[in-house]
CSV table of C-alpha atoms and ligand atoms in Angstrom, one decimal:
chain,number,residue,atom,x,y,z
A,1,MET,CA,82.9,76.1,56.0
A,2,ASN,CA,81.0,77.3,59.1
A,3,PHE,CA,77.5,75.8,59.6
A,4,ALA,CA,75.1,77.2,62.1
A,5,VAL,CA,71.6,75.7,62.3
A,6,LEU,CA,68.8,77.7,63.8
A,7,THR,CA,66.1,75.4,65.2
A,8,ILE,CA,63.6,74.9,68.1
A,9,PHE,CA,64.7,71.3,68.2
A,10,PRO,CA,68.5,71.4,68.7
A,11,GLU,CA,68.7,67.9,70.1
A,12,MET,CA,67.8,66.5,66.6
A,13,PHE,CA,71.3,67.6,65.6
A,14,GLU,CA,73.2,66.0,68.5
A,15,SER,CA,73.5,62.6,66.6
A,16,PHE,CA,73.7,64.3,63.2
A,17,TRP,CA,76.9,66.2,63.9
A,18,ASN,CA,78.5,63.1,65.5
A,19,HIS,CA,78.3,60.6,62.7
A,20,GLY,CA,80.0,59.7,59.4
A,21,ILE,CA,81.5,62.3,57.1
A,22,VAL,CA,80.1,65.3,58.9
A,23,ARG,CA,81.7,64.2,62.1
A,24,ARG,CA,85.1,63.5,60.4
A,25,ALA,CA,84.9,67.0,58.6
A,26,VAL,CA,84.3,68.6,62.2
A,27,SER,CA,87.3,66.8,63.7
A,28,SER,CA,89.5,67.6,60.7
A,29,ASP,CA,88.4,71.3,61.2
A,30,LEU,CA,87.0,71.3,57.6
A,31,ILE,CA,83.7,72.5,59.0
A,32,THR,CA,82.5,74.0,62.1
A,33,ALA,CA,79.1,72.9,63.4
A,34,ALA,CA,76.9,75.1,65.7
A,35,THR,CA,73.3,74.5,66.7
A,36,ILE,CA,71.4,77.6,67.9
A,37,ASN,CA,68.2,77.1,70.0
A,38,ILE,CA,65.8,79.8,68.7
A,39,ARG,CA,63.9,79.4,72.0
A,40,ASP,CA,66.9,80.9,73.8
A,41,TYR,CA,66.1,84.2,71.9
A,42,ALA,CA,62.4,84.2,72.9
A,43,GLN,CA,61.1,86.4,75.7
A,44,GLY,CA,59.1,85.6,78.7
A,45,ARG,CA,58.9,82.8,81.1
A,46,HIS,CA,57.6,80.4,78.5
A,47,ARG,CA,59.9,81.4,75.7
A,48,VAL,CA,57.2,81.2,73.1
A,49,THR,CA,58.3,81.0,69.4
A,50,ASP,CA,55.0,80.8,67.7
A,51,ASP,CA,51.7,82.6,67.5
A,52,ARG,CA,48.3,82.6,65.8
A,53,PRO,CA,48.3,83.8,62.1
A,54,TYR,CA,46.8,87.3,61.4
A,55,GLY,CA,43.7,86.9,59.2
A,56,GLY,CA,42.7,83.6,61.0
A,57,GLY,CA,43.1,80.1,59.8
A,58,CYS,CA,44.6,76.9,61.2
A,59,GLY,CA,48.1,76.4,62.4
A,60,MET,CA,50.7,78.7,64.0
A,61,VAL,CA,53.4,80.9,62.7
A,62,MET,CA,56.9,81.3,63.9
A,63,LYS,CA,57.2,84.7,65.7
A,64,PRO,CA,59.6,87.1,64.0
A,65,GLU,CA,61.4,88.5,67.3
A,66,PRO,CA,63.1,85.3,68.5
A,67,LEU,CA,64.0,84.3,64.9
A,68,ALA,CA,65.4,87.8,64.1
A,69,ALA,CA,67.5,87.9,67.3
A,70,ALA,CA,68.8,84.4,66.7
A,71,ILE,CA,69.9,85.1,63.1
A,72,VAL,CA,71.5,88.5,64.3
A,73,ALA,CA,73.5,86.4,66.9
A,74,ALA,CA,74.5,83.8,64.4
A,75,ARG,CA,75.5,86.5,61.9
A,76,SER,CA,77.6,88.3,64.5
A,77,ARG,CA,79.6,85.1,65.0
A,78,GLN,CA,80.0,84.4,61.2
A,79,PRO,CA,79.4,87.6,59.4
A,80,GLU,CA,80.3,86.3,56.0
A,81,SER,CA,77.8,83.5,56.0
A,82,ARG,CA,74.7,83.4,53.8
A,83,VAL,CA,71.4,83.0,55.7
A,84,VAL,CA,69.4,80.2,54.1
A,85,LEU,CA,65.7,79.5,55.0
A,86,LEU,CA,64.6,75.8,54.5
A,87,SER,CA,61.3,76.2,52.7
A,88,PRO,CA,59.1,74.1,50.4
A,89,GLN,CA,58.8,77.3,48.4
A,90,GLY,CA,62.6,77.8,47.9
A,91,ARG,CA,64.9,77.1,45.0
A,92,PRO,CA,65.1,73.3,44.3
A,93,PHE,CA,68.2,71.9,46.0
A,94,ASP,CA,70.4,70.0,43.4
A,95,GLN,CA,74.0,69.1,43.0
A,96,PRO,CA,75.0,72.4,41.2
A,97,THR,CA,73.3,74.3,44.1
A,98,ALA,CA,75.4,72.2,46.6
A,99,GLU,CA,78.5,72.8,44.6
A,100,ALA,CA,77.9,76.6,44.7
A,101,LEU,CA,77.1,76.5,48.4
A,102,ALA,CA,80.4,74.4,49.1
A,103,THR,CA,82.3,77.6,47.9
A,104,GLU,CA,80.8,79.7,50.6
A,105,SER,CA,82.6,80.5,53.9
A,106,GLY,CA,79.6,79.7,55.9
A,107,LEU,CA,75.9,79.0,56.0
A,108,ILE,CA,73.3,79.9,58.6
A,109,LEU,CA,70.4,77.5,58.1
A,110,VAL,CA,67.1,78.6,59.5
A,111,CYS,CA,64.6,75.7,60.2
A,112,GLY,CA,60.9,76.6,60.1
A,113,ARG,CA,58.1,74.8,61.9
A,114,TYR,CA,54.3,75.0,62.0
A,115,GLU,CA,53.0,76.9,59.0
A,116,GLY,CA,56.3,78.5,58.5
A,117,VAL,CA,58.0,81.8,59.4
A,118,ASP,CA,56.7,85.3,59.6
A,119,GLU,CA,57.0,86.8,56.1
A,120,ARG,CA,59.0,89.9,57.4
A,121,ILE,CA,61.8,87.4,58.4
A,122,CYS,CA,62.0,86.3,54.8
A,123,GLN,CA,62.2,89.9,53.5
A,124,ASP,CA,64.7,91.3,56.0
A,125,HIS,CA,66.9,88.5,57.1
A,126,ILE,CA,67.0,85.7,54.5
A,127,ASP,CA,69.6,85.6,51.6
A,128,LEU,CA,68.3,82.4,49.9
A,129,GLU,CA,65.4,79.9,50.3
A,130,ILE,CA,66.1,76.3,49.6
A,131,SER,CA,63.6,73.4,49.0
A,132,ILE,CA,64.8,69.8,49.2
A,133,GLY,CA,61.8,68.6,47.1
A,134,ASP,CA,58.2,69.2,46.0
A,135,TYR,CA,56.7,67.8,49.2
A,136,VAL,CA,56.0,69.3,52.7
A,137,LEU,CA,58.0,68.3,55.7
A,138,THR,CA,56.9,69.0,59.3
A,139,GLY,CA,60.0,71.1,60.0
A,140,GLY,CA,63.2,72.4,58.2
A,141,GLU,CA,65.6,70.3,60.4
A,142,LEU,CA,65.7,67.2,58.0
A,143,ALA,CA,66.1,69.6,55.1
A,144,ALA,CA,69.0,71.4,56.8
A,145,MET,CA,70.7,68.0,57.4
A,146,VAL,CA,70.3,67.1,53.7
A,147,VAL,CA,72.0,70.5,52.8
A,148,VAL,CA,74.8,70.1,55.3
A,149,ASP,CA,75.6,66.5,54.3
A,150,ALA,CA,75.5,67.2,50.5
A,151,VAL,CA,77.6,70.3,50.8
A,152,THR,CA,80.1,68.8,53.4
A,153,ARG,CA,81.0,65.9,51.1
A,154,LEU,CA,82.0,68.4,48.4
A,155,ILE,CA,84.6,70.1,50.6
A,156,PRO,CA,87.9,68.9,49.5
A,157,GLY,CA,89.4,66.4,52.0
A,158,SER,CA,86.1,65.6,53.6
A,159,LEU,CA,85.7,62.1,52.0
A,160,GLY,CA,89.1,61.1,53.1
A,161,GLY,CA,91.7,59.0,51.2
A,162,GLU,CA,91.3,58.8,47.5
A,163,ASP,CA,87.6,59.1,47.7
A,164,SER,CA,86.3,61.9,45.6
A,165,ALA,CA,82.8,63.3,44.7
A,166,ASP,CA,83.8,64.1,41.1
A,167,LEU,CA,82.4,60.9,39.7
A,168,ASP,CA,79.3,60.8,41.9
A,169,SER,CA,75.9,60.9,40.2
A,170,PHE,CA,75.0,64.4,38.9
A,171,SER,CA,78.6,65.7,39.3
A,172,THR,CA,79.3,64.8,35.7
A,173,GLY,CA,75.6,65.2,34.7
A,174,LEU,CA,75.2,61.5,34.5
A,175,LEU,CA,74.2,58.9,37.0
A,176,GLU,CA,77.2,57.1,38.4
A,177,HIS,CA,78.3,53.6,37.0
A,178,ALA,CA,77.3,50.3,38.7
A,179,HIS,CA,79.3,49.1,41.7
A,180,TYR,CA,80.3,45.5,42.8
A,181,THR,CA,82.3,44.2,45.8
A,182,ARG,CA,83.1,40.7,47.1
A,183,PRO,CA,81.9,37.9,46.8
A,184,ARG,CA,82.8,37.3,43.1
A,185,THR,CA,79.5,35.4,42.7
A,186,PHE,CA,76.4,36.4,44.6
A,187,ALA,CA,72.9,34.8,44.1
A,188,ASP,CA,74.4,32.9,41.0
A,189,GLU,CA,75.4,36.3,39.5
A,190,PRO,CA,79.0,36.8,38.9
A,191,VAL,CA,80.8,40.2,38.9
A,192,PRO,CA,81.4,41.3,35.2
A,193,ASP,CA,84.6,39.9,33.9
A,194,VAL,CA,85.9,43.2,32.9
A,195,LEU,CA,86.2,44.5,36.5
A,196,LEU,CA,88.5,41.4,37.3
A,197,SER,CA,90.7,42.0,34.2
A,198,GLY,CA,93.0,44.6,35.7
A,199,ASN,CA,92.8,46.5,32.4
A,200,HIS,CA,92.2,50.0,33.5
A,201,LYS,CA,91.3,51.4,30.0
A,202,GLU,CA,88.6,48.6,29.6
A,203,ILE,CA,87.3,49.3,33.1
A,204,GLU,CA,87.0,53.0,32.4
A,205,ASP,CA,85.1,52.3,29.2
A,206,TRP,CA,82.8,49.8,31.0
A,207,ARG,CA,82.1,52.4,33.7
A,208,LEU,CA,81.3,55.1,31.2
A,209,GLU,CA,79.0,52.8,29.3
A,210,THR,CA,77.0,51.6,32.4
A,211,SER,CA,76.9,55.2,33.6
A,212,LEU,CA,75.3,56.1,30.2
A,213,ILE,CA,72.9,53.1,30.2
A,214,ARG,CA,71.6,53.9,33.7
A,215,THR,CA,71.1,57.5,32.8
A,216,PHE,CA,69.3,56.6,29.7
A,217,LEU,CA,67.0,54.0,31.5
A,218,LYS,CA,66.4,56.1,34.6
A,219,ARG,CA,66.8,59.7,33.9
A,220,GLN,CA,66.7,60.6,30.2
A,221,ASP,CA,66.0,64.2,31.1
A,222,LEU,CA,69.7,64.4,32.4
A,223,LEU,CA,71.0,63.2,28.9
A,224,GLU,CA,68.7,65.7,27.1
A,225,GLN,CA,70.2,68.6,29.2
A,226,ARG,CA,73.8,67.7,28.8
A,227,PRO,CA,76.3,68.1,25.9
A,228,LEU,CA,77.9,64.6,25.1
A,229,THR,CA,81.6,64.1,24.8
A,230,PRO,CA,82.7,62.5,21.4
A,231,ARG,CA,83.3,59.2,23.2
A,232,GLU,CA,79.8,59.3,24.7
A,233,THR,CA,78.3,60.0,21.4
A,234,GLU,CA,80.2,57.1,19.9
A,235,ILE,CA,78.8,54.8,22.6
A,236,LEU,CA,75.3,55.9,22.0
A,237,LYS,CA,75.6,55.5,18.2
A,238,ASN,CA,77.0,51.9,18.7
A,239,TRP,CA,73.9,51.2,20.7
A,240,CYS,CA,71.7,52.5,18.0
A,241,GLN,CA,73.4,50.2,15.5
A,242,ASP,CA,73.0,47.3,17.8
A,243,LEU,CA,69.3,48.0,18.2
A,244,GLU,CA,68.9,48.4,14.4
A,245,ARG,CA,70.5,45.0,14.0
A,246,ILE,CA,68.1,43.5,16.5
A,247,ILE,CA,65.1,45.0,14.8
A,248,CYS,CA,66.1,44.0,11.4
A,249,ALA,CA,66.7,40.4,12.7
A,250,GLN,CA,63.0,40.6,14.0
A,251,SER,CA,61.6,41.4,10.5
A,252,GLU,CA,63.6,38.4,9.1
A,253,HIS,CA,62.1,36.1,11.7
A,254,ARG,CA,58.6,37.2,10.6
A,255,ALA,CA,59.5,36.7,6.9
A,256,ASP,CA,60.5,33.1,7.8
A,257,PRO,CA,57.4,31.1,8.9
A,258,LEU,CA,59.7,28.1,9.9
A,259,SER,CA,61.7,30.3,12.3
A,260,GLY,CA,59.3,29.1,15.1
A,261,ARG,CA,58.0,32.5,16.1
B,1,LIG,N1,52.7,76.1,55.2
B,1,LIG,C1,54.0,76.1,54.4
B,1,LIG,C2,53.8,75.9,53.0
B,1,LIG,O1,52.8,75.4,52.6
B,1,LIG,O2,54.6,76.5,52.2
B,1,LIG,C3,54.7,74.7,54.9
B,1,LIG,C4,55.3,74.8,56.3
B,1,LIG,S1,56.1,73.3,56.7
B,1,LIG,C5,54.8,72.4,57.5
B,1,LIG,C6,57.1,73.8,58.1
B,1,LIG,C7,58.6,73.9,57.8
B,1,LIG,O3,59.2,72.9,57.3
B,1,LIG,C8,58.9,75.0,56.7
B,1,LIG,O4,58.9,76.3,57.3
B,1,LIG,C9,60.2,74.6,56.3
B,1,LIG,O5,61.3,75.2,57.2
B,1,LIG,C10,60.2,73.2,56.4
B,1,LIG,N2,59.9,72.5,55.1
B,1,LIG,C11,58.8,71.8,54.7
B,1,LIG,N3,59.1,71.2,53.6
B,1,LIG,C12,60.2,71.6,53.1
B,1,LIG,C13,60.9,71.4,51.9
B,1,LIG,N4,60.3,70.6,51.0
B,1,LIG,N5,62.2,71.8,51.7
B,1,LIG,C14,62.7,72.5,52.8
B,1,LIG,N6,62.1,72.7,53.9
B,1,LIG,C15,60.8,72.3,54.1
């Protein structure tokens, strides 16, 4: 996967390309990482990349000429790559989008600033607009980093060792199960016994159940959107039976005035 990021703040990426999974993916040749300074494609002594908006109003707009020239230059180096504009008006970025982008041969990520980019750039040069959420950032750089990070960790081999993104939250349509590490007891709370049992089947069952519980408690929308496996349906039905038992016990308590409640 070839990444090229077009920005007027290339120095923001110096640290980003050199840390963690992204750095490892670069050094293992799983990805290439280029930062292109849009200012290098601007004309004149001051290499201006923004101008006042036609029609008046506050803020500045990114000029089309330097952006177009920078995109053309990036495309000439990686002609198969999709050109993605980071924009709050774009398609919401989620795990399926990251998975789809991870199959591309390259991405040219265009970072806007100010009020955004001249509309003619969107019309003539952009294949896809991506938003990382319903809020407005000052610039597209952080959004580009989010996209690069989420896509890179899906490229086979990037996580190293036996680590895999297959069980991560959203990959299966559920939130991932709970995690514990040493010490065995922390703040008077022990690690669940099952995780120390060495029984892989029971550990798998426990992980699936905690995954379902978390998704139910935190993101019911995910459960509603997703077909359940027979095993998952069985687990949910068991909870229903447990809940019914608890509710029935409550009505028995009310019927017995000596129960102390
Ligand atoms: N005036 C624009 C609007 O209301 O749609 C917002 C421009 S924003 C201040 C400047 C740049 O930040 C955008 O061009 C885009 O590149 C980036 N940006 C801001 N919010 C973003 C988001 N949620 N996702 C992706 N990029 C974003």
